[in-house]
XYZ file of N, CA and C in Angstrom:
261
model
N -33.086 -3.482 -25.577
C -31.991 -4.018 -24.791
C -31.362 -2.854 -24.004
N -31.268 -3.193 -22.867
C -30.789 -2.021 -21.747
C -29.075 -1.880 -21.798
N -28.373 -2.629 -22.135
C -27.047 -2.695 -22.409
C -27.081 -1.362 -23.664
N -27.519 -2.253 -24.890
C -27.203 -1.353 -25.765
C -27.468 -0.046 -25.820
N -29.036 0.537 -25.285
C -29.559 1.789 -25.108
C -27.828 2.819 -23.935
N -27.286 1.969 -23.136
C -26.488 2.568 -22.312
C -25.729 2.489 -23.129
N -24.824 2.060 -23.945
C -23.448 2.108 -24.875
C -23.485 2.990 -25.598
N -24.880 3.757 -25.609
C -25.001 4.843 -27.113
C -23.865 6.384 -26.160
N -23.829 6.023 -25.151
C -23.337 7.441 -24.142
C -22.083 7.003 -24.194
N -20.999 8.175 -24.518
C -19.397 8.054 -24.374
C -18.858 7.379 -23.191
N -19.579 8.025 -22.021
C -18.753 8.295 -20.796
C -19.207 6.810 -20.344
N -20.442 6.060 -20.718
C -20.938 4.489 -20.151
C -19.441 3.691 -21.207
N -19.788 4.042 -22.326
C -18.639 2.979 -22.825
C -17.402 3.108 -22.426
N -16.963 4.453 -22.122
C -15.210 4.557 -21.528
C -15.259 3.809 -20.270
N -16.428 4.097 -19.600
C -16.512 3.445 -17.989
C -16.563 1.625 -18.551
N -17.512 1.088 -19.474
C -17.670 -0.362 -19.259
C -16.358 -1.244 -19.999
N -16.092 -0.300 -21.153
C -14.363 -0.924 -21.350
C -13.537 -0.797 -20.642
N -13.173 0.424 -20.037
C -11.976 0.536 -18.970
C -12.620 -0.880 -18.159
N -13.476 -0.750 -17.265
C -13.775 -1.702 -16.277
C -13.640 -3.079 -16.930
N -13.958 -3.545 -18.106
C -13.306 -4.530 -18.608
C -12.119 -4.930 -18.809
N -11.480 -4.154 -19.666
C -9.917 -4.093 -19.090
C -9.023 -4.443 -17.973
N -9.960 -3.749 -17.115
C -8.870 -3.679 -15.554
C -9.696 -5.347 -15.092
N -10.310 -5.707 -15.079
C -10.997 -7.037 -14.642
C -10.234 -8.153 -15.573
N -9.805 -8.193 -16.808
C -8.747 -8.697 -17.479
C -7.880 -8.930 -16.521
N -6.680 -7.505 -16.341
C -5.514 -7.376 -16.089
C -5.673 -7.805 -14.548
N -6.834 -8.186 -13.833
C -6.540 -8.599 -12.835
C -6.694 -10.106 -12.630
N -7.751 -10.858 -13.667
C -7.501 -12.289 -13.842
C -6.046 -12.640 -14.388
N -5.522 -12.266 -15.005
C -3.919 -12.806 -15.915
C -3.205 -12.242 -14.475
N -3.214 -11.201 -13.518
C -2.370 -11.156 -12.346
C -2.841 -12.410 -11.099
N -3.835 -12.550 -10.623
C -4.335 -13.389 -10.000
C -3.836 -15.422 -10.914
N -4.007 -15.190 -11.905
C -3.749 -16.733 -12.549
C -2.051 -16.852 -12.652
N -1.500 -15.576 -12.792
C 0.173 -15.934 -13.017
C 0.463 -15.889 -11.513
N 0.080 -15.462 -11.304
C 0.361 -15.190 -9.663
C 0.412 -17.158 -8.869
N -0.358 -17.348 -9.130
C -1.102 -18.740 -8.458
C -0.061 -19.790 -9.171
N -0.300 -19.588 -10.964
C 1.109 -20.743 -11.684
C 2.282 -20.945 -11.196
N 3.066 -19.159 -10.992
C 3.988 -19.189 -10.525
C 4.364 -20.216 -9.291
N 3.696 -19.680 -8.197
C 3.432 -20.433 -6.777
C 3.552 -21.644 -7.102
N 2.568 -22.380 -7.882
C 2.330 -23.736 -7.852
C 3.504 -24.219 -8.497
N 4.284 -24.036 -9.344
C 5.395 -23.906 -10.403
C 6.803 -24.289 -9.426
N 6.982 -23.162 -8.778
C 7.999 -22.832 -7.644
C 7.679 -23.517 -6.648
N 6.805 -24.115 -5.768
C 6.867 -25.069 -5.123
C 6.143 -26.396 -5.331
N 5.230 -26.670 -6.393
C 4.678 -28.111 -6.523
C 3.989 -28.779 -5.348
N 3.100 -27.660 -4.623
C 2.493 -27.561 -3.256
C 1.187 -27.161 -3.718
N 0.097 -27.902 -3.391
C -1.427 -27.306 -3.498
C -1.770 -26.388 -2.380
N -0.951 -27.024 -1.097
C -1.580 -26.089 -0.253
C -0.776 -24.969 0.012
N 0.351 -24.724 -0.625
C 0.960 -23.198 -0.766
C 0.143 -22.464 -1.468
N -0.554 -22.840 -2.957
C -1.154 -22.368 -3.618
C -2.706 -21.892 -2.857
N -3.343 -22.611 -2.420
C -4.390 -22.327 -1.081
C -3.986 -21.240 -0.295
N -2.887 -21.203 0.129
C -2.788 -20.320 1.091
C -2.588 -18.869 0.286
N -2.353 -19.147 -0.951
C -1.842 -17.662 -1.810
C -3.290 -17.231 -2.412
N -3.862 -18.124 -2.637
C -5.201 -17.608 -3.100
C -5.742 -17.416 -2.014
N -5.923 -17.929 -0.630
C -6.860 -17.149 0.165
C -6.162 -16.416 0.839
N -4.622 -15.960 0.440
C -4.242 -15.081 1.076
C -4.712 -13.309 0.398
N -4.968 -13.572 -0.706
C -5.564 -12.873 -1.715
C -6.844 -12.229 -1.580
N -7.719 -12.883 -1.188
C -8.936 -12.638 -0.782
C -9.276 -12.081 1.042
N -8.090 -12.096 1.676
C -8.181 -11.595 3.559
C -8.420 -10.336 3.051
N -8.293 -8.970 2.487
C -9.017 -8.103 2.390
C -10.220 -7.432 2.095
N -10.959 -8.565 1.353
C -12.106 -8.285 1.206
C -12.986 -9.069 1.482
N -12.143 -10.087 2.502
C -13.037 -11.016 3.823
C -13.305 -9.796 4.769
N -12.175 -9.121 5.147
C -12.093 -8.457 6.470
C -12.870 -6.950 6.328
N -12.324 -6.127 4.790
C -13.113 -4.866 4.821
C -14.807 -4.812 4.249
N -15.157 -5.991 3.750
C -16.680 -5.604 2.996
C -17.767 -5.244 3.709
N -17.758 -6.074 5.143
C -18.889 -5.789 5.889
C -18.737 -4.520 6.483
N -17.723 -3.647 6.907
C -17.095 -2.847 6.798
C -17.775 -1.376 6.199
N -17.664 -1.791 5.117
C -17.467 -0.558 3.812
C -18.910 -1.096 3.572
N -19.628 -2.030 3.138
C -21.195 -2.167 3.236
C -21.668 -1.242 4.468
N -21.603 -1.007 5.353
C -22.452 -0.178 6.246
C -21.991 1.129 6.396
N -20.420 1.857 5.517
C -20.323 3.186 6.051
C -21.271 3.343 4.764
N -21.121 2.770 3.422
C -22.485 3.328 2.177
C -23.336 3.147 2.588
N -23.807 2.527 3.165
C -25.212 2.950 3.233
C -25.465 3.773 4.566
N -24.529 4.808 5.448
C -24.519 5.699 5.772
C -23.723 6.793 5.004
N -22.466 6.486 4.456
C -22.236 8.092 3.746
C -22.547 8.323 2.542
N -22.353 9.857 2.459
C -22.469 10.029 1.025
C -21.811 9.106 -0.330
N -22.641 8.718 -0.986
C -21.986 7.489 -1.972
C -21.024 7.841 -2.521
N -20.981 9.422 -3.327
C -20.022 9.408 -4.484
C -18.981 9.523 -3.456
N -18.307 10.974 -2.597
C -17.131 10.389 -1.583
C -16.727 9.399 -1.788
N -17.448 8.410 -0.715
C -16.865 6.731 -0.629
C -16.398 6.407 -1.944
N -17.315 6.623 -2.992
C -16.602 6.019 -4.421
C -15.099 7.172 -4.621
N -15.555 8.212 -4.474
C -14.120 9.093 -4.580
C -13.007 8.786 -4.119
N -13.279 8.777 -3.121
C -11.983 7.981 -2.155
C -11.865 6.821 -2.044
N -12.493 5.811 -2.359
C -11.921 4.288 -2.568
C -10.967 4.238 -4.035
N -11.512 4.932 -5.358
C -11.019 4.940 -6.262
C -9.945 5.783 -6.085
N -9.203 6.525 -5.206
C -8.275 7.468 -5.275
C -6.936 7.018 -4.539
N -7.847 6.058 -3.303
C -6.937 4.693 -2.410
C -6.352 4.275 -3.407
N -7.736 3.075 -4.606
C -6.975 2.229 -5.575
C -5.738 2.500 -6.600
N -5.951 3.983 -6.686
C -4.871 4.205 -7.342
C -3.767 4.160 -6.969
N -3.636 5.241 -5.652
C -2.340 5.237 -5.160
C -1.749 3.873 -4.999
């Protein structure tokens, strides 16, 4: 099993829990986010508009950021997207 052979390495498991984690903490932000909305106004299509208001950034940047990787250097791009996400 290719999962498990990768979990035997520290730095794969800190990377695949953290990344689990943060994929958590962003479904429970994305789902309270949406209750709230729907909660506070009792509108489907407010709620529509909050969820696809949610998603206009990575309508607008993917095709984007798909073609500077596969012209720049990868790790960079990963450097600096992850250094964006933080700030």
């Amino acid at each position: 099993m290719a999962v498990g052979r990768a979990l035997r390495h520290r730095n794969y498991r800190l990377f695949f829990f953290g990344q689990g984690v943060s994929l958590i903490g962003t479904w429970i932000t994305r789902i309270a986010t949406s209750w709230l909305v729907y909660r506070l106004t009792g509108s489907a299509v407010m709620l529509g508009v909050v969820v696809f208001a949610g998603q206009i950034p990575t309508f607008l940047i993917a095709p984007f950021a798909g073609v500077l990787v596969d012209r720049w250097n990868r790790w960079r791009v990963l450097l600096v997207a992850q250094t964006l996400a933080m700030l």
